[in-house]
PDB file of C-alpha atoms and ligand atoms in Angstrom:
ATOM      1  CA  MET A   1      -0.010   0.153   0.455  1.00 77.00           C
ATOM      2  CA  ILE A   2       1.623   3.571  -0.443  1.00 84.00           C
ATOM      3  CA  GLU A   3       1.558   6.204   2.212  1.00 87.00           C
ATOM      4  CA  PRO A   4      -1.125   8.357   1.473  1.00 87.00           C
ATOM      5  CA  GLU A   5      -0.218  12.274   0.592  1.00 81.00           C
ATOM      6  CA  TYR A   6      -3.309  14.065   2.104  1.00 79.00           C
ATOM      7  CA  GLY A   7      -5.855  13.358   4.542  1.00 81.00           C
ATOM      8  CA  TRP A   8      -3.556  13.428   7.438  1.00 87.00           C
ATOM      9  CA  VAL A   9      -5.254  14.282  10.439  1.00 85.00           C
ATOM     10  CA  LEU A  10      -2.674  16.418  13.273  1.00 86.00           C
ATOM     11  CA  ILE A  11      -3.063  14.497  16.927  1.00 86.00           C
ATOM     12  CA  SER A  12      -0.044  16.456  19.058  1.00 85.00           C
ATOM     13  CA  VAL A  13       3.331  18.148  18.962  1.00 86.00           C
ATOM     14  CA  GLU A  14       6.225  17.432  21.168  1.00 87.00           C
ATOM     15  CA  ASP A  15       9.247  19.605  21.620  1.00 89.00           C
ATOM     16  CA  LEU A  16      12.409  17.283  22.636  1.00 92.00           C
ATOM     17  CA  GLY A  17      14.440  20.197  22.802  1.00 90.00           C
ATOM     18  CA  ASN A  18      17.069  18.587  20.754  1.00 92.00           C
ATOM     19  CA  LYS A  19      16.986  17.440  17.153  1.00 94.00           C
ATOM     20  CA  ASP A  20      16.640  13.809  18.528  1.00 96.00           C
ATOM     21  CA  GLY A  21      13.558  12.870  16.150  1.00 96.00           C
ATOM     22  CA  ILE A  22      13.696  11.459  13.142  1.00 97.00           C
ATOM     23  CA  CYS A  23      10.569  12.357  10.139  1.00 97.00           C
ATOM     24  CA  GLU A  24       8.695   9.379   9.480  1.00 96.00           C
ATOM     25  CA  ARG A  25       7.292  10.406   6.202  1.00 93.00           C
ATOM     26  CA  LYS A  26       8.392   8.568   2.942  1.00 90.00           C
ATOM     27  CA  GLY A  27      12.200   9.854   1.561  1.00 92.00           C
ATOM     28  CA  CYS A  28      12.489  12.372   4.260  1.00 94.00           C
ATOM     29  CA  GLY A  29      14.360  10.920   7.116  1.00 96.00           C
ATOM     30  CA  THR A  30      15.324  14.643   8.445  1.00 96.00           C
ATOM     31  CA  GLU A  31      16.330  14.699  12.089  1.00 97.00           C
ATOM     32  CA  ILE A  32      13.841  16.591  13.986  1.00 95.00           C
ATOM     33  CA  ARG A  33      13.103  18.661  17.201  1.00 92.00           C
ATOM     34  CA  TYR A  34       9.345  19.605  16.970  1.00 90.00           C
ATOM     35  CA  GLU A  35       7.732  15.719  16.717  1.00 92.00           C
ATOM     36  CA  HIS A  36       4.441  16.555  14.783  1.00 92.00           C
ATOM     37  CA  LEU A  37       2.099  12.808  15.743  1.00 93.00           C
ATOM     38  CA  THR A  38      -0.062  12.563  12.889  1.00 93.00           C
ATOM     39  CA  TYR A  39      -3.082  10.075  12.143  1.00 91.00           C
ATOM     40  CA  HIS A  40      -4.378   8.438   9.050  1.00 91.00           C
ATOM     41  CA  PRO A  41      -7.555   6.378   9.086  1.00 86.00           C
ATOM     42  CA  ASN A  42      -5.933   4.064   5.795  1.00 87.00           C
ATOM     43  CA  TRP A  43      -2.518   4.258   7.727  1.00 91.00           C
ATOM     44  CA  GLY A  44      -2.217   4.532  11.444  1.00 92.00           C
ATOM     45  CA  TYR A  45       0.301   7.206  12.930  1.00 93.00           C
ATOM     46  CA  LYS A  46       3.383   8.545  12.247  1.00 95.00           C
ATOM     47  CA  ILE A  47       5.921  11.119  13.593  1.00 96.00           C
ATOM     48  CA  VAL A  48       6.795  14.096  10.958  1.00 95.00           C
ATOM     49  CA  GLY A  49       8.741  17.007  11.677  1.00 93.00           C
ATOM     50  CA  SER A  50       7.272  20.615  10.986  1.00 88.00           C
ATOM     51  CA  THR A  51       8.127  20.966   7.406  1.00 87.00           C
ATOM     52  CA  CYS A  52       6.516  17.532   6.513  1.00 91.00           C
ATOM     53  CA  ILE A  53       3.423  17.923   8.605  1.00 89.00           C
ATOM     54  CA  GLU A  54       2.182  21.064   6.259  1.00 83.00           C
ATOM     55  CA  TYR A  55       2.628  18.930   3.115  1.00 81.00           C
ATOM     56  CA  LEU A  56       0.572  16.152   5.045  1.00 82.00           C
ATOM     57  CA  THR A  57      -1.795  18.174   6.192  1.00 75.00           C
ATOM     58  CA  ILE A  58      -2.335  20.502   3.337  1.00 67.00           C
ATOM     59  CA  GLU A  59      -5.503  19.575   2.385  1.00 62.00           C
ATOM     60  CA  ASP A  60      -7.196  19.132   5.549  1.00 60.00           C
ATOM     61  CA  GLN A  61      -6.293  22.203   7.348  1.00 61.00           C
ATOM     62  CA  TYR A  62      -9.707  24.096   7.337  1.00 59.00           C
ATOM     63  CA  LEU A  63     -11.233  20.718   8.785  1.00 64.00           C
ATOM     64  CA  SER A  64      -8.374  19.423  11.260  1.00 69.00           C
ATOM     65  CA  THR A  65     -10.008  21.104  14.190  1.00 75.00           C
ATOM     66  CA  VAL A  66     -13.449  19.552  13.320  1.00 80.00           C
ATOM     67  CA  THR A  67     -11.842  16.276  11.811  1.00 81.00           C
ATOM     68  CA  LEU A  68      -9.937  16.240  15.742  1.00 78.00           C
ATOM     69  CA  LYS A  69     -12.772  16.794  17.936  1.00 85.00           C
ATOM     70  CA  LEU A  70     -14.913  14.206  15.813  1.00 89.00           C
ATOM     71  CA  PHE A  71     -11.709  11.675  16.494  1.00 87.00           C
ATOM     72  CA  ARG A  72     -11.895  11.935  20.253  1.00 87.00           C
ATOM     73  CA  ASN A  73     -15.694  11.900  20.410  1.00 91.00           C
ATOM     74  CA  ILE A  74     -15.252   8.379  18.998  1.00 91.00           C
ATOM     75  CA  SER A  75     -12.692   7.470  20.867  1.00 88.00           C
ATOM     76  CA  THR A  76     -14.441   8.457  23.948  1.00 92.00           C
ATOM     77  CA  PHE A  77     -17.733   6.699  22.795  1.00 94.00           C
ATOM     78  CA  ILE A  78     -15.660   3.415  22.422  1.00 91.00           C
ATOM     79  CA  ASN A  79     -13.535   3.680  25.543  1.00 91.00           C
ATOM     80  CA  SER A  80     -17.015   5.027  27.302  1.00 94.00           C
ATOM     81  CA  SER A  81     -20.701   3.509  26.143  1.00 96.00           C
ATOM     82  CA  THR A  82     -22.021   0.314  28.113  1.00 97.00           C
ATOM     83  CA  TRP A  83     -23.822  -2.171  25.644  1.00 97.00           C
ATOM     84  CA  GLU A  84     -27.030  -4.048  27.201  1.00 97.00           C
ATOM     85  CA  LYS A  85     -27.748  -7.682  25.565  1.00 97.00           C
ATOM     86  CA  ARG A  86     -31.418  -7.868  24.564  1.00 96.00           C
ATOM     87  CA  PHE A  87     -33.495 -10.090  22.373  1.00 96.00           C
ATOM     88  CA  THR A  88     -35.945  -9.552  19.719  1.00 92.00           C
ATOM     89  CA  LYS A  89     -39.572 -11.192  19.418  1.00 92.00           C
ATOM     90  CA  LYS A  90     -38.314 -13.969  17.366  1.00 93.00           C
ATOM     91  CA  LEU A  91     -35.225 -14.050  20.607  1.00 94.00           C
ATOM     92  CA  LYS A  92     -32.483 -13.246  18.464  1.00 93.00           C
ATOM     93  CA  SER A  93     -30.193 -11.760  20.621  1.00 95.00           C
ATOM     94  CA  TYR A  94     -28.530  -8.515  20.213  1.00 97.00           C
ATOM     95  CA  ILE A  95     -26.335  -5.439  21.974  1.00 98.00           C
ATOM     96  CA  ALA A  96     -27.575  -1.656  22.078  1.00 98.00           C
ATOM     97  CA  THR A  97     -26.598   1.300  23.713  1.00 98.00           C
ATOM     98  CA  THR A  98     -28.245   4.585  23.837  1.00 95.00           C
ATOM     99  CA  TYR A  99     -26.268   7.979  22.820  1.00 94.00           C
ATOM    100  CA  SER A 100     -27.827  11.055  23.641  1.00 90.00           C
ATOM    101  CA  HIS A 101     -31.152   9.142  23.493  1.00 93.00           C
ATOM    102  CA  HIS A 102     -30.840   7.547  20.264  1.00 96.00           C
ATOM    103  CA  GLU A 103     -30.010   4.268  19.939  1.00 97.00           C
ATOM    104  CA  ILE A 104     -27.326   1.888  18.026  1.00 98.00           C
ATOM    105  CA  ARG A 105     -27.976  -1.821  17.922  1.00 98.00           C
ATOM    106  CA  ILE A 106     -25.801  -4.242  17.144  1.00 98.00           C
ATOM    107  CA  TYR A 107     -26.673  -7.997  15.520  1.00 97.00           C
ATOM    108  CA  GLY A 108     -24.244 -10.985  14.376  1.00 95.00           C
ATOM    109  CA  LYS A 109     -20.918 -12.337  15.439  1.00 93.00           C
ATOM    110  CA  GLU A 110     -17.275 -11.750  14.981  1.00 93.00           C
ATOM    111  CA  ASN A 111     -17.025 -10.410  10.886  1.00 94.00           C
ATOM    112  CA  TYR A 112     -20.483 -11.219  10.594  1.00 96.00           C
ATOM    113  CA  TYR A 113     -21.730  -7.934  12.300  1.00 97.00           C
ATOM    114  CA  SER A 114     -24.793  -5.456  11.284  1.00 97.00           C
ATOM    115  CA  PHE A 115     -25.937  -2.782  12.654  1.00 98.00           C
ATOM    116  CA  GLN A 116     -28.966  -0.036  12.948  1.00 98.00           C
ATOM    117  CA  ILE A 117     -29.801   3.267  14.038  1.00 98.00           C
ATOM    118  CA  ALA A 118     -32.721   4.303  16.108  1.00 97.00           C
ATOM    119  CA  LEU A 119     -33.332   8.060  16.492  1.00 97.00           C
ATOM    120  CA  LYS A 120     -35.843   9.077  18.992  1.00 95.00           C
ATOM    121  CA  ILE A 121     -38.215  11.596  17.761  1.00 87.00           C
ATOM    122  CA  LYS A 122     -38.036  14.360  19.380  1.00 86.00           C
ATOM    123  CA  GLY A 123     -41.499  14.185  21.643  1.00 88.00           C
ATOM    124  CA  GLU A 124     -42.453  11.178  20.911  1.00 88.00           C
ATOM    125  CA  ARG A 125     -41.850   7.813  22.568  1.00 85.00           C
ATOM    126  CA  TRP A 126     -40.799   5.668  19.695  1.00 88.00           C
ATOM    127  CA  PHE A 127     -38.002   5.763  17.565  1.00 92.00           C
ATOM    128  CA  ASP A 128     -37.344   5.664  13.968  1.00 95.00           C
ATOM    129  CA  PHE A 129     -35.761   2.837  12.416  1.00 95.00           C
ATOM    130  CA  LYS A 130     -32.963   3.148   9.815  1.00 96.00           C
ATOM    131  CA  ASP A 131     -32.115   0.004   8.021  1.00 95.00           C
ATOM    132  CA  PHE A 132     -29.721  -2.486   8.860  1.00 96.00           C
ATOM    133  CA  ILE A 133     -26.311  -2.574   7.712  1.00 97.00           C
ATOM    134  CA  SER A 134     -24.074  -4.963   7.184  1.00 96.00           C
ATOM    135  CA  THR A 135     -20.544  -5.307   7.962  1.00 96.00           C
ATOM    136  CA  LYS A 136     -18.025  -7.901   6.673  1.00 94.00           C
ATOM    137  CA  ASN A 137     -14.473  -8.642   8.698  1.00 94.00           C
ATOM    138  CA  LYS A 138     -15.115  -6.297  10.825  1.00 95.00           C
ATOM    139  CA  ASN A 139     -14.689  -7.019  15.043  1.00 94.00           C
ATOM    140  CA  LEU A 140     -17.152  -5.743  17.586  1.00 95.00           C
ATOM    141  CA  SER A 141     -15.340  -2.685  18.600  1.00 93.00           C
ATOM    142  CA  GLN A 142     -15.198  -1.900  14.838  1.00 94.00           C
ATOM    143  CA  VAL A 143     -18.561  -1.987  14.495  1.00 97.00           C
ATOM    144  CA  LYS A 144     -19.542   0.322  17.361  1.00 96.00           C
ATOM    145  CA  GLU A 145     -17.041   2.792  16.025  1.00 95.00           C
ATOM    146  CA  LEU A 146     -19.138   2.766  12.499  1.00 96.00           C
ATOM    147  CA  GLY A 147     -22.404   3.035  14.024  1.00 97.00           C
ATOM    148  CA  PHE A 148     -21.504   5.844  15.965  1.00 97.00           C
ATOM    149  CA  ILE A 149     -19.932   7.201  13.193  1.00 96.00           C
ATOM    150  CA  VAL A 150     -23.836   7.092  11.073  1.00 97.00           C
ATOM    151  CA  LEU A 151     -25.264   8.154  13.893  1.00 97.00           C
ATOM    152  CA  LYS A 152     -23.331  10.952  14.462  1.00 96.00           C
ATOM    153  CA  GLY A 153     -24.045  11.666  10.793  1.00 96.00           C
ATOM    154  CA  LEU A 154     -27.472  11.312  11.356  1.00 96.00           C
ATOM    155  CA  THR A 155     -28.181  13.808  14.217  1.00 95.00           C
ATOM    156  CA  THR A 156     -25.560  16.392  13.668  1.00 94.00           C
ATOM    157  CA  GLU A 157     -26.527  20.034  12.594  1.00 91.00           C
ATOM    158  CA  SER A 158     -23.046  21.133  11.038  1.00 88.00           C
ATOM    159  CA  GLU A 159     -22.630  20.104   7.535  1.00 85.00           C
ATOM    160  CA  ILE A 160     -18.720  19.990   8.045  1.00 83.00           C
ATOM    161  CA  GLU A 161     -18.925  17.279  10.316  1.00 89.00           C
ATOM    162  CA  LYS A 162     -21.532  15.847   8.263  1.00 91.00           C
ATOM    163  CA  LYS A 163     -18.943  15.715   5.200  1.00 87.00           C
ATOM    164  CA  ILE A 164     -16.459  14.512   7.648  1.00 86.00           C
ATOM    165  CA  LEU A 165     -17.918  11.384   9.309  1.00 92.00           C
ATOM    166  CA  ARG A 166     -18.905  10.350   5.729  1.00 91.00           C
ATOM    167  CA  ASN A 167     -15.557  10.464   4.601  1.00 85.00           C
ATOM    168  CA  ILE A 168     -14.149   8.467   7.296  1.00 86.00           C
ATOM    169  CA  TYR A 169     -16.584   6.081   7.579  1.00 91.00           C
ATOM    170  CA  THR A 170     -15.972   5.691   3.687  1.00 88.00           C
ATOM    171  CA  ARG A 171     -12.310   5.039   4.870  1.00 82.00           C
ATOM    172  CA  ILE A 172     -13.087   2.527   7.581  1.00 84.00           C
ATOM    173  CA  LYS A 173     -15.792   0.586   6.228  1.00 85.00           C
TER     174      LYS A 173
HETATM  175 ZN1   ZN B 201      10.223  15.534   6.857  1.00 83.60          ZN
END
């Protein structure tokens, strides 16, 4: 796989005090003092210098604050959501969690999960059930992540957030 040239998000910057770091951008290898930890959903983490971070994040600088916030939302959700086991009327088991009154339900088993979003309608007692979305070769925490991204995309009022969530979803689905 080729190292992506854009779509990286800056996570943090660390000052080493001296040029004790090495830029990991492909073809660079420069000694660096400021370690920029960057993340790409298709690649993972990488440490680069201040010049290379500009290249990697050039198309995303405008969006990077929002993106970072969403990645934090996702990991907070993954780490803190509680899921309960339930049964359908036909006694099929599934797990469910609530996020700002809405629900994410996950059915199936490892590698063959499907999930469903149930939106709580304001002022009503019932839910608006969305279509089942099947996944392949995903573990439970990846499916939880997908469910959260879809739910967040359906409920956010920010067009920028919707767009970023759509991009993240397309990259990891
Ligand atoms: Zn570099």
